Amino acid sequence: MTDVTQFYIDGMWVAPQHAETMPIKNPATNAQIGTLSLGGGADVDCAVAAAKAAFETWGLTPKAERRALLARLLEISEAREEEMAQAITAEMGAPITLSREQQAASGTGHLRAFLDAFDAMDEEKTLPNGDILSHEPIGVCGLITPWNWPVNQISLKVIPALAAGNTCVLKPSEHTPLSAKLYAEMIDAAGFPAGVFNLVFGDGPTVGAAMSRHPDVAMMSFTGSTRAGTIVSKDAADSIKRVALELGGKSPNVIFADADLEARVPEGVFECFSNTGQSCNAPTRMLVERSVYDRAVELAAEAAEAQAVGDPMQEGDHIGPLFDQIQYDRVQLMIQKGIDEGARLVVGGTGKPAGFEDGWFVKPTLFADVTNDMAIAQEEVFGPVLVMIPFDTEEEAIAMANDTPYGLDAYVSTGDEARALRVVRRLRAGGIHINGRGTDYGSPFGGFKQSGNGREGGAHGLAEFYEVKVRPPFTG
């Protein structure tokens, strides 16, 4: 059992002022593996006060000193990466190979990219008109991160916030406290001054709302559902906070007849199922040109049937469980909706895979002959559920791809470069994958429409955490 009963505030591990607790569970077995203490408004007040006091000096710390601490954090993160992978597998069920190669690795990968962006950034420069422009920290930043990519999202918020000279209060998902506690330990070991980074555990309606409404918090950065992001924005509005949101997605995967079907279709299936479908940018809608649609369905069915489900502690490319019963029940409901709406169930369906009755495992599921107005084509399922839809023309494909409230990522496969560039230009999405290739650490990540606002990662993600000030040159 691993109990997480303290918060990290003002450079110390302290007991919460709020006495409520919740179990920490392993989603592969539904067994309790620890207990988490949940905070309240008083804990947020203490954390924000510590961050506000620390900002008075940290906000003036020279860039070189901030960079040295981040470089030290990178060394510690690399040394403890296996611990991070094990924590993520235990708390949210990501298979250990995925945890090592992507989940835990994202923490160090983003940190390296931010260091490169930080090195390249001039915090002060002269404009063509002779005025002096300076980039300065915003103040106290409230950071709320989700359970599905825990350290990925923590690093995308904490690193640029601290690099820019801000102080912060982090509220990670209460469902993934082990990785967050480990991250706080690494921040502490790196030697950041007391109060620069603070950690309070709690739920969104209590701790998240207290942060969003707090008058001394200057910025909120939130990753999660569109519904919750709307609430954060409303809570932050009274104090005119800066708000950055990375929200949901329903990413289209547009496959034209001239694409390499044998490679792109199975790849799209496995990309959708990766992390058990619990990724906001998963390509969950496969749009296929009608002339090759039947063959694509065959290839997708073969890939879906081949997708193994297994114990997260075992190495391999299998998928693990969903992270809890609430998510399991929602995915079951969405699969049943697809059946009720008349989509053709090709692989999978409702219920648990044979031999995996204890945890929150689901069957990898493939629907064909879906129409874009069905719930399974419009709503974010957040499970290993792929829908396939045929199209006839390039115009129809673009219209269908954009016919969603979201605009996070989009995927395009074609052998025609001119077509690829035409389609990419018209897709309303923040990130594009072409012929199986996506972007890397250091590129901005974020979406259009209800997928949020602002960008995370690299130079653009760093810029989100700066204010801009301009002055004339001193003339005496």
Coordinates of C-alpha atoms in Angstrom, one line a residue:
M1 CA 0.0 0.0 0.0
T2 CA 1.2 3.5 -0.9
D3 CA -0.4 6.2 1.1
V4 CA -0.3 9.8 -0.2
T5 CA -1.4 11.8 2.7
Q6 CA 0.7 15.0 2.4
F7 CA 0.9 18.0 0.1
Y8 CA 4.0 19.8 -1.1
I9 CA 3.6 23.4 0.0
D10 CA 6.3 26.1 0.4
G11 CA 9.1 23.5 0.0
M12 CA 7.8 21.1 2.6
W13 CA 5.5 18.0 2.8
V14 CA 2.6 19.1 5.0
A15 CA -0.6 17.5 6.3
P16 CA -3.7 18.7 4.6
Q17 CA -6.2 20.9 6.4
H18 CA -9.0 18.9 4.8
A19 CA -9.5 15.4 6.2
E20 CA -11.3 13.6 3.3
T21 CA -9.6 10.6 1.7
M22 CA -10.1 8.3 -1.3
P23 CA -8.7 5.0 -2.3
I24 CA -5.9 4.7 -4.9
K25 CA -6.8 1.7 -7.1
N26 CA -5.0 -0.4 -9.6
P27 CA -7.4 -0.5 -12.6
A28 CA -6.1 -3.9 -13.8
T29 CA -7.3 -5.6 -10.6
N30 CA -9.7 -3.0 -9.1
A31 CA -7.7 -3.6 -5.9
Q32 CA -6.8 -0.7 -3.5
I33 CA -3.1 0.1 -3.6
G34 CA -3.1 3.1 -1.4
T35 CA -5.0 6.0 0.1
L36 CA -5.0 9.6 -1.0
S37 CA -5.8 12.7 1.1
L38 CA -8.0 15.3 -0.7
G39 CA -7.5 19.0 -0.1
G40 CA -9.9 21.9 0.2
G41 CA -10.0 25.6 -0.2
A42 CA -7.8 26.2 2.9
D43 CA -5.1 24.1 1.4
V44 CA -5.3 26.0 -1.9
D45 CA -5.1 29.3 0.1
C46 CA -1.9 28.1 1.7
A47 CA -0.3 27.0 -1.5
V48 CA -1.2 30.2 -3.4
A49 CA 0.1 32.3 -0.5
A50 CA 3.4 30.4 -0.7
A51 CA 3.6 30.8 -4.5
K52 CA 2.7 34.5 -4.3
A53 CA 5.5 35.1 -1.7
A54 CA 8.0 33.1 -3.7
F55 CA 7.2 35.0 -6.9
E56 CA 8.6 38.2 -5.4
T57 CA 12.1 36.8 -5.8
W58 CA 11.8 33.9 -8.3
G59 CA 10.2 36.3 -10.8
L60 CA 13.4 38.3 -10.8
T61 CA 15.8 35.3 -10.9
P62 CA 18.3 35.5 -13.8
K63 CA 17.5 33.2 -16.8
A64 CA 20.8 31.3 -16.3
E65 CA 19.9 30.4 -12.8
R66 CA 16.4 29.2 -13.8
R67 CA 18.0 27.1 -16.6
A68 CA 20.5 25.5 -14.3
L69 CA 17.7 24.3 -12.0
L70 CA 15.8 22.9 -15.0
A71 CA 18.9 21.1 -16.2
R72 CA 19.3 19.6 -12.8
L73 CA 15.7 18.5 -12.9
L74 CA 16.4 16.8 -16.2
E75 CA 19.2 14.8 -14.6
I76 CA 17.0 13.6 -11.8
S77 CA 14.1 12.8 -14.1
E78 CA 16.3 10.7 -16.3
A79 CA 17.6 8.8 -13.2
R80 CA 14.1 8.1 -11.9
E81 CA 12.3 7.4 -15.2
E82 CA 11.8 3.8 -14.4
E83 CA 10.1 4.7 -11.1
M84 CA 7.9 7.0 -13.0
A85 CA 6.9 4.3 -15.5
Q86 CA 6.1 1.9 -12.7
A87 CA 4.0 4.5 -10.9
I88 CA 2.0 5.2 -14.1
T89 CA 1.4 1.6 -14.8
A90 CA 0.2 1.0 -11.2
E91 CA -2.2 3.9 -11.0
M92 CA -3.7 4.2 -14.5
G93 CA -3.1 0.8 -16.1
A94 CA -0.8 1.8 -19.0
P95 CA 1.2 -1.3 -20.1
I96 CA 4.7 -1.1 -18.8
T97 CA 6.3 -0.9 -22.3
L98 CA 4.1 2.0 -23.1
S99 CA 4.8 3.6 -19.8
R100 CA 8.5 3.4 -20.4
E101 CA 8.7 4.3 -24.0
Q102 CA 6.0 7.0 -24.1
Q103 CA 4.4 7.9 -20.8
A104 CA 7.4 8.4 -18.6
A105 CA 9.7 9.3 -21.5
S106 CA 7.4 12.2 -22.3
G107 CA 8.4 14.0 -19.1
T108 CA 12.1 14.0 -20.0
G109 CA 11.4 14.5 -23.8
H110 CA 9.4 17.7 -23.2
L111 CA 11.9 19.0 -20.7
R112 CA 14.8 18.7 -23.2
A113 CA 12.7 20.4 -25.9
F114 CA 11.8 23.2 -23.5
L115 CA 15.4 23.7 -22.6
D116 CA 16.2 24.1 -26.3
A117 CA 13.4 26.6 -26.7
F118 CA 14.5 28.5 -23.6
D119 CA 18.0 28.7 -24.8
A120 CA 16.8 30.2 -28.1
M121 CA 14.5 32.7 -26.5
D122 CA 15.5 36.3 -25.9
E123 CA 13.6 37.6 -22.9
E124 CA 14.4 41.1 -24.0
K125 CA 14.9 42.5 -27.5
T126 CA 14.9 45.8 -29.4
L127 CA 12.0 46.3 -31.9
P128 CA 12.5 47.7 -35.4
N129 CA 11.1 51.1 -34.1
G130 CA 13.8 51.2 -31.3
D131 CA 11.4 50.3 -28.4
I132 CA 12.5 47.6 -26.0
L133 CA 10.2 44.6 -25.6
S134 CA 10.6 42.3 -22.6
H135 CA 9.0 39.0 -21.8
E136 CA 8.2 38.7 -18.1
P137 CA 6.5 36.2 -15.9
I138 CA 2.8 36.4 -15.3
G139 CA 2.7 35.5 -11.6
V140 CA 1.1 32.6 -9.8
C141 CA -0.1 29.9 -12.2
G142 CA -2.7 27.3 -11.4
L143 CA -2.1 24.1 -13.2
I144 CA -4.7 21.3 -13.6
T145 CA -3.7 18.0 -15.2
P146 CA -5.5 14.8 -16.2
W147 CA -5.0 11.1 -15.5
N148 CA -4.5 9.8 -19.0
W149 CA -1.0 11.1 -19.7
P150 CA -0.1 12.2 -16.2
V151 CA 3.6 13.2 -16.4
N152 CA 3.3 14.3 -20.0
Q153 CA 0.8 17.0 -19.0
I154 CA 2.5 17.9 -15.8
S155 CA 5.8 18.6 -17.7
L156 CA 4.0 20.6 -20.4
K157 CA 2.7 23.0 -17.8
V158 CA 5.2 23.0 -14.9
I159 CA 8.4 23.4 -17.0
P160 CA 7.4 26.4 -19.0
A161 CA 5.8 28.1 -16.0
L162 CA 9.0 27.8 -13.9
A163 CA 11.3 28.5 -16.9
A164 CA 9.5 31.8 -17.5
G165 CA 9.9 32.8 -13.8
N166 CA 6.4 32.1 -12.6
T167 CA 5.5 30.2 -9.5
C168 CA 2.8 27.5 -9.6
V169 CA 0.2 25.4 -7.8
L170 CA -0.3 22.0 -9.4
K171 CA -3.6 20.0 -9.0
P172 CA -3.0 16.7 -10.7
S173 CA -5.8 14.3 -11.3
E174 CA -6.7 12.7 -8.0
H175 CA -6.7 9.3 -9.9
T176 CA -3.0 9.5 -10.6
P177 CA -1.3 10.8 -7.5
L178 CA 1.7 8.4 -7.5
S179 CA 3.3 10.0 -10.5
A180 CA 2.5 13.5 -9.3
K181 CA 4.1 12.9 -5.9
L182 CA 7.2 11.5 -7.6
Y183 CA 7.4 14.6 -9.7
A184 CA 7.2 16.8 -6.7
E185 CA 10.0 14.8 -5.1
M186 CA 12.2 15.5 -8.2
I187 CA 11.4 19.2 -8.1
D188 CA 12.4 19.3 -4.5
A189 CA 15.6 17.3 -5.1
A190 CA 16.6 19.7 -8.0
G191 CA 16.7 22.6 -5.5
F192 CA 14.0 24.9 -6.6
P193 CA 13.3 27.6 -3.9
A194 CA 10.5 27.0 -1.5
G195 CA 7.1 28.1 -2.7
V196 CA 8.1 28.1 -6.4
F197 CA 6.3 24.8 -7.0
N198 CA 3.4 23.6 -4.9
L199 CA 1.3 20.5 -5.1
V200 CA -2.3 20.1 -3.7
F201 CA -4.3 16.9 -4.3
G202 CA -8.1 17.2 -4.7
D203 CA -11.0 17.0 -7.0
G204 CA -12.0 19.5 -9.6
P205 CA -15.2 20.9 -8.0
T206 CA -13.3 21.6 -4.8
V207 CA -9.6 22.2 -5.3
G208 CA -9.8 23.0 -9.0
A209 CA -12.6 25.5 -8.5
A210 CA -10.8 27.2 -5.6
M211 CA -7.7 27.7 -7.8
S212 CA -9.7 29.0 -10.7
R213 CA -11.5 31.5 -8.5
H214 CA -8.6 32.6 -6.4
P215 CA -7.8 36.3 -6.8
D216 CA -4.1 35.8 -6.4
V217 CA -3.8 33.2 -9.2
A218 CA -2.9 35.1 -12.5
M219 CA -3.3 32.2 -14.9
M220 CA -5.0 28.9 -15.2
S221 CA -3.7 26.1 -17.5
F222 CA -6.1 23.2 -17.7
T223 CA -6.1 19.9 -19.6
G224 CA -9.2 17.7 -19.5
S225 CA -12.7 17.5 -20.9
T226 CA -14.4 20.3 -22.8
R227 CA -17.2 20.3 -20.1
A228 CA -14.7 20.9 -17.3
G229 CA -12.7 23.4 -19.3
T230 CA -15.8 25.5 -19.7
I231 CA -16.3 25.5 -15.9
V232 CA -12.6 26.6 -15.4
S233 CA -13.1 29.4 -17.8
K234 CA -16.3 30.6 -16.1
D235 CA -14.7 30.4 -12.6
A236 CA -11.6 32.4 -13.8
A237 CA -13.7 35.1 -15.6
D238 CA -14.4 37.2 -12.5
S239 CA -10.7 37.9 -11.9
I240 CA -9.9 38.2 -15.7
K241 CA -7.3 35.4 -15.5
R242 CA -5.4 34.2 -18.5
V243 CA -6.8 30.8 -19.3
A244 CA -5.1 28.1 -21.5
L245 CA -7.2 25.0 -22.3
E246 CA -6.2 21.7 -23.9
L247 CA -9.5 19.8 -24.2
G248 CA -11.2 17.0 -26.1
G249 CA -11.0 15.6 -29.6
K250 CA -12.6 13.4 -32.2
S251 CA -9.7 13.3 -34.7
P252 CA -10.4 12.2 -38.3
N253 CA -8.1 9.9 -40.1
V254 CA -8.6 10.6 -43.8
I255 CA -7.3 7.7 -46.1
F256 CA -7.4 8.2 -49.9
A257 CA -7.4 5.4 -52.4
D258 CA -3.8 6.1 -53.4
A259 CA -2.5 5.7 -49.9
D260 CA -0.5 2.6 -48.8
L261 CA -3.5 0.8 -47.3
E262 CA -1.6 -2.2 -46.1
A263 CA 0.5 0.1 -43.9
R264 CA -1.8 3.1 -43.1
V265 CA -5.0 1.2 -42.1
P266 CA -3.5 -1.2 -39.5
E267 CA -1.4 1.7 -38.2
G268 CA -4.5 3.8 -37.8
V269 CA -6.2 1.0 -35.9
F270 CA -3.3 0.6 -33.5
E271 CA -2.9 4.4 -33.1
C272 CA -6.6 4.6 -32.1
F273 CA -6.3 1.7 -29.6
S274 CA -3.0 2.9 -28.1
N275 CA -3.2 3.8 -24.4
T276 CA -6.5 1.9 -24.5
G277 CA -8.0 4.7 -26.6
Q278 CA -7.5 7.2 -23.7
S279 CA -5.8 9.9 -25.7
C280 CA -7.5 13.2 -26.7
N281 CA -5.9 13.2 -30.1
A282 CA -6.5 9.5 -31.0
P283 CA -7.6 9.0 -34.6
T284 CA -11.0 7.6 -33.7
R285 CA -12.8 8.3 -37.1
M286 CA -11.3 6.5 -40.1
L287 CA -12.7 8.1 -43.2
V288 CA -11.9 6.0 -46.3
E289 CA -12.4 6.7 -50.0
R290 CA -15.2 4.5 -51.2
S291 CA -13.3 2.7 -54.0
V292 CA -11.0 1.1 -51.4
Y293 CA -13.4 1.1 -48.4
D294 CA -14.2 -2.6 -48.4
R295 CA -10.5 -3.5 -48.5
A296 CA -9.8 -1.0 -45.7
V297 CA -12.5 -2.6 -43.5
E298 CA -10.9 -6.0 -44.0
L299 CA -7.5 -4.7 -43.1
A300 CA -8.9 -2.8 -40.1
A301 CA -10.7 -6.0 -38.9
E302 CA -7.6 -8.0 -39.1
A303 CA -5.7 -5.4 -37.1
A304 CA -8.4 -5.1 -34.5
E305 CA -8.6 -8.8 -34.1
A306 CA -4.9 -8.9 -33.6
Q307 CA -4.9 -6.2 -30.9
A308 CA -4.0 -8.1 -27.7
V309 CA -5.3 -7.2 -24.3
G310 CA -3.1 -8.0 -21.4
D311 CA -1.7 -7.5 -17.9
P312 CA -0.2 -4.0 -17.7
M313 CA 2.8 -5.3 -15.8
Q314 CA 3.8 -7.6 -18.7
E315 CA 6.0 -6.1 -21.4
G316 CA 4.6 -6.0 -24.9
D317 CA 2.4 -4.0 -27.3
H318 CA -0.9 -5.1 -25.8
I319 CA -3.4 -2.6 -24.3
G320 CA -4.4 -2.5 -20.7
P321 CA -7.6 -1.6 -18.9
L322 CA -9.5 1.6 -18.8
F323 CA -8.6 3.6 -15.7
D324 CA -11.8 3.2 -13.6
Q325 CA -15.3 2.0 -13.6
I326 CA -16.8 5.3 -14.6
Q327 CA -14.8 5.3 -17.8
Y328 CA -15.6 1.6 -18.3
D329 CA -19.3 2.2 -18.0
R330 CA -19.2 5.2 -20.4
V331 CA -17.3 3.2 -23.0
Q332 CA -19.8 0.3 -22.7
L333 CA -22.7 2.8 -23.1
M334 CA -21.1 4.3 -26.3
I335 CA -20.5 0.9 -27.8
Q336 CA -24.2 0.0 -27.2
K337 CA -25.2 3.3 -28.7
G338 CA -23.3 2.4 -31.9
I339 CA -25.1 -0.9 -32.1
D340 CA -28.5 0.8 -31.4
E341 CA -27.8 3.4 -34.1
G342 CA -27.3 0.7 -36.7
A343 CA -23.5 0.8 -37.2
R344 CA -22.1 -2.5 -38.3
L345 CA -20.1 -4.1 -35.4
V346 CA -17.1 -5.8 -37.0
V347 CA -14.9 -6.6 -34.0
G348 CA -15.4 -6.4 -30.3
G349 CA -18.6 -5.2 -28.6
T350 CA -19.8 -4.8 -25.1
G351 CA -18.5 -6.7 -22.1
K352 CA -15.0 -7.6 -20.9
P353 CA -12.5 -9.8 -22.8
A354 CA -12.4 -13.4 -21.6
G355 CA -10.1 -13.9 -18.7
F356 CA -10.1 -10.2 -17.7
E357 CA -13.1 -10.0 -15.4
D358 CA -11.5 -8.3 -12.4
G359 CA -10.2 -5.0 -13.8
W360 CA -11.7 -2.4 -16.2
F361 CA -10.7 -4.2 -19.4
V362 CA -12.7 -3.7 -22.6
K363 CA -12.8 -5.4 -26.0
P364 CA -11.0 -3.5 -28.8
T365 CA -14.0 -2.5 -30.9
L366 CA -14.4 -1.7 -34.6
F367 CA -17.6 -0.3 -36.2
A368 CA -18.0 0.0 -40.0
D369 CA -20.7 1.7 -42.2
V370 CA -21.0 4.6 -39.7
T371 CA -22.5 7.9 -40.6
N372 CA -20.9 11.1 -39.3
D373 CA -24.1 12.1 -37.4
M374 CA -24.0 9.0 -35.1
A375 CA -23.1 9.6 -31.5
I376 CA -20.0 7.3 -31.9
A377 CA -18.8 9.6 -34.7
Q378 CA -19.4 12.8 -32.8
E379 CA -18.8 12.2 -29.1
E380 CA -15.4 11.5 -27.5
V381 CA -15.5 7.8 -26.4
F382 CA -12.1 7.7 -24.7
G383 CA -11.7 4.0 -25.2
P384 CA -10.4 1.6 -27.9
V385 CA -13.3 2.2 -30.3
L386 CA -12.8 3.0 -33.9
V387 CA -15.5 4.0 -36.4
M388 CA -15.1 3.7 -40.2
I389 CA -17.0 5.9 -42.7
P390 CA -16.7 5.9 -46.5
F391 CA -16.5 9.1 -48.6
D392 CA -16.6 9.7 -52.4
T393 CA -14.7 13.0 -53.1
E394 CA -12.0 15.1 -51.6
E395 CA -14.5 17.8 -50.8
E396 CA -16.7 15.4 -49.0
A397 CA -13.7 14.0 -47.0
I398 CA -12.8 17.6 -45.9
A399 CA -16.3 18.5 -44.9
M400 CA -16.8 15.3 -43.0
A401 CA -13.4 15.6 -41.2
N402 CA -14.3 19.2 -40.1
D403 CA -17.9 18.2 -39.1
T404 CA -17.2 17.9 -35.4
P405 CA -17.1 20.3 -32.4
Y406 CA -13.5 19.5 -32.0
G407 CA -10.3 20.3 -33.8
L408 CA -7.3 18.8 -32.0
D409 CA -5.4 16.6 -34.5
A410 CA -6.2 15.2 -37.9
Y411 CA -4.5 12.4 -40.0
V412 CA -4.1 12.3 -43.7
S413 CA -2.8 9.5 -45.9
T414 CA -2.3 9.8 -49.7
G415 CA 0.4 9.2 -52.3
D416 CA -0.2 12.7 -53.8
E417 CA 1.8 15.5 -52.1
A418 CA -0.3 18.2 -53.7
R419 CA -3.5 16.6 -52.5
A420 CA -2.0 16.2 -49.0
L421 CA -1.1 19.9 -48.8
R422 CA -4.5 21.0 -50.1
V423 CA -6.3 18.9 -47.6
V424 CA -4.1 19.9 -44.7
R425 CA -4.6 23.5 -45.5
R426 CA -8.4 23.1 -45.1
L427 CA -8.5 20.9 -42.0
R428 CA -9.6 22.7 -38.9
A429 CA -7.2 21.1 -36.5
G430 CA -4.2 22.2 -34.6
G431 CA -1.9 19.2 -35.4
I432 CA -1.6 17.2 -38.6
H433 CA -0.2 13.7 -39.2
I434 CA 0.7 12.8 -42.8
N435 CA 1.2 9.2 -44.0
G436 CA 1.8 7.9 -40.5
R437 CA 4.2 10.6 -39.4
G438 CA 3.3 13.0 -36.6
T439 CA 5.2 15.8 -34.9
D440 CA 7.9 15.6 -32.2
Y441 CA 8.8 17.1 -28.9
G442 CA 9.2 20.9 -29.2
S443 CA 6.3 21.4 -31.6
P444 CA 3.2 23.2 -30.4
F445 CA 0.2 21.0 -29.4
G446 CA -3.3 22.3 -29.1
G447 CA -6.6 22.6 -31.0
F448 CA -9.2 24.6 -32.8
K449 CA -12.8 25.1 -31.8
Q450 CA -13.9 23.2 -28.6
S451 CA -10.5 21.4 -28.4
G452 CA -9.3 24.5 -26.5
N453 CA -7.1 27.5 -26.9
G454 CA -3.4 28.2 -26.5
R455 CA -0.6 25.8 -27.3
E456 CA 1.7 23.5 -25.2
G457 CA 5.2 22.4 -26.0
G458 CA 8.4 24.1 -27.2
A459 CA 8.7 27.8 -28.0
H460 CA 4.9 28.3 -28.4
G461 CA 4.2 26.6 -25.1
L462 CA 6.9 28.6 -23.4
A463 CA 5.4 31.9 -24.7
E464 CA 2.0 31.1 -23.1
F465 CA 3.6 31.7 -19.7
Y466 CA 5.0 35.2 -20.4
E467 CA 3.6 38.7 -20.2
V468 CA 4.8 41.2 -22.7
K469 CA 6.0 44.7 -21.7
V470 CA 7.3 47.4 -23.9
R471 CA 9.2 50.6 -23.2
P472 CA 11.2 53.2 -25.0
P473 CA 15.0 53.2 -24.7
F474 CA 16.4 55.4 -21.9
T475 CA 17.6 58.7 -23.2
G476 CA 18.3 60.6 -20.0

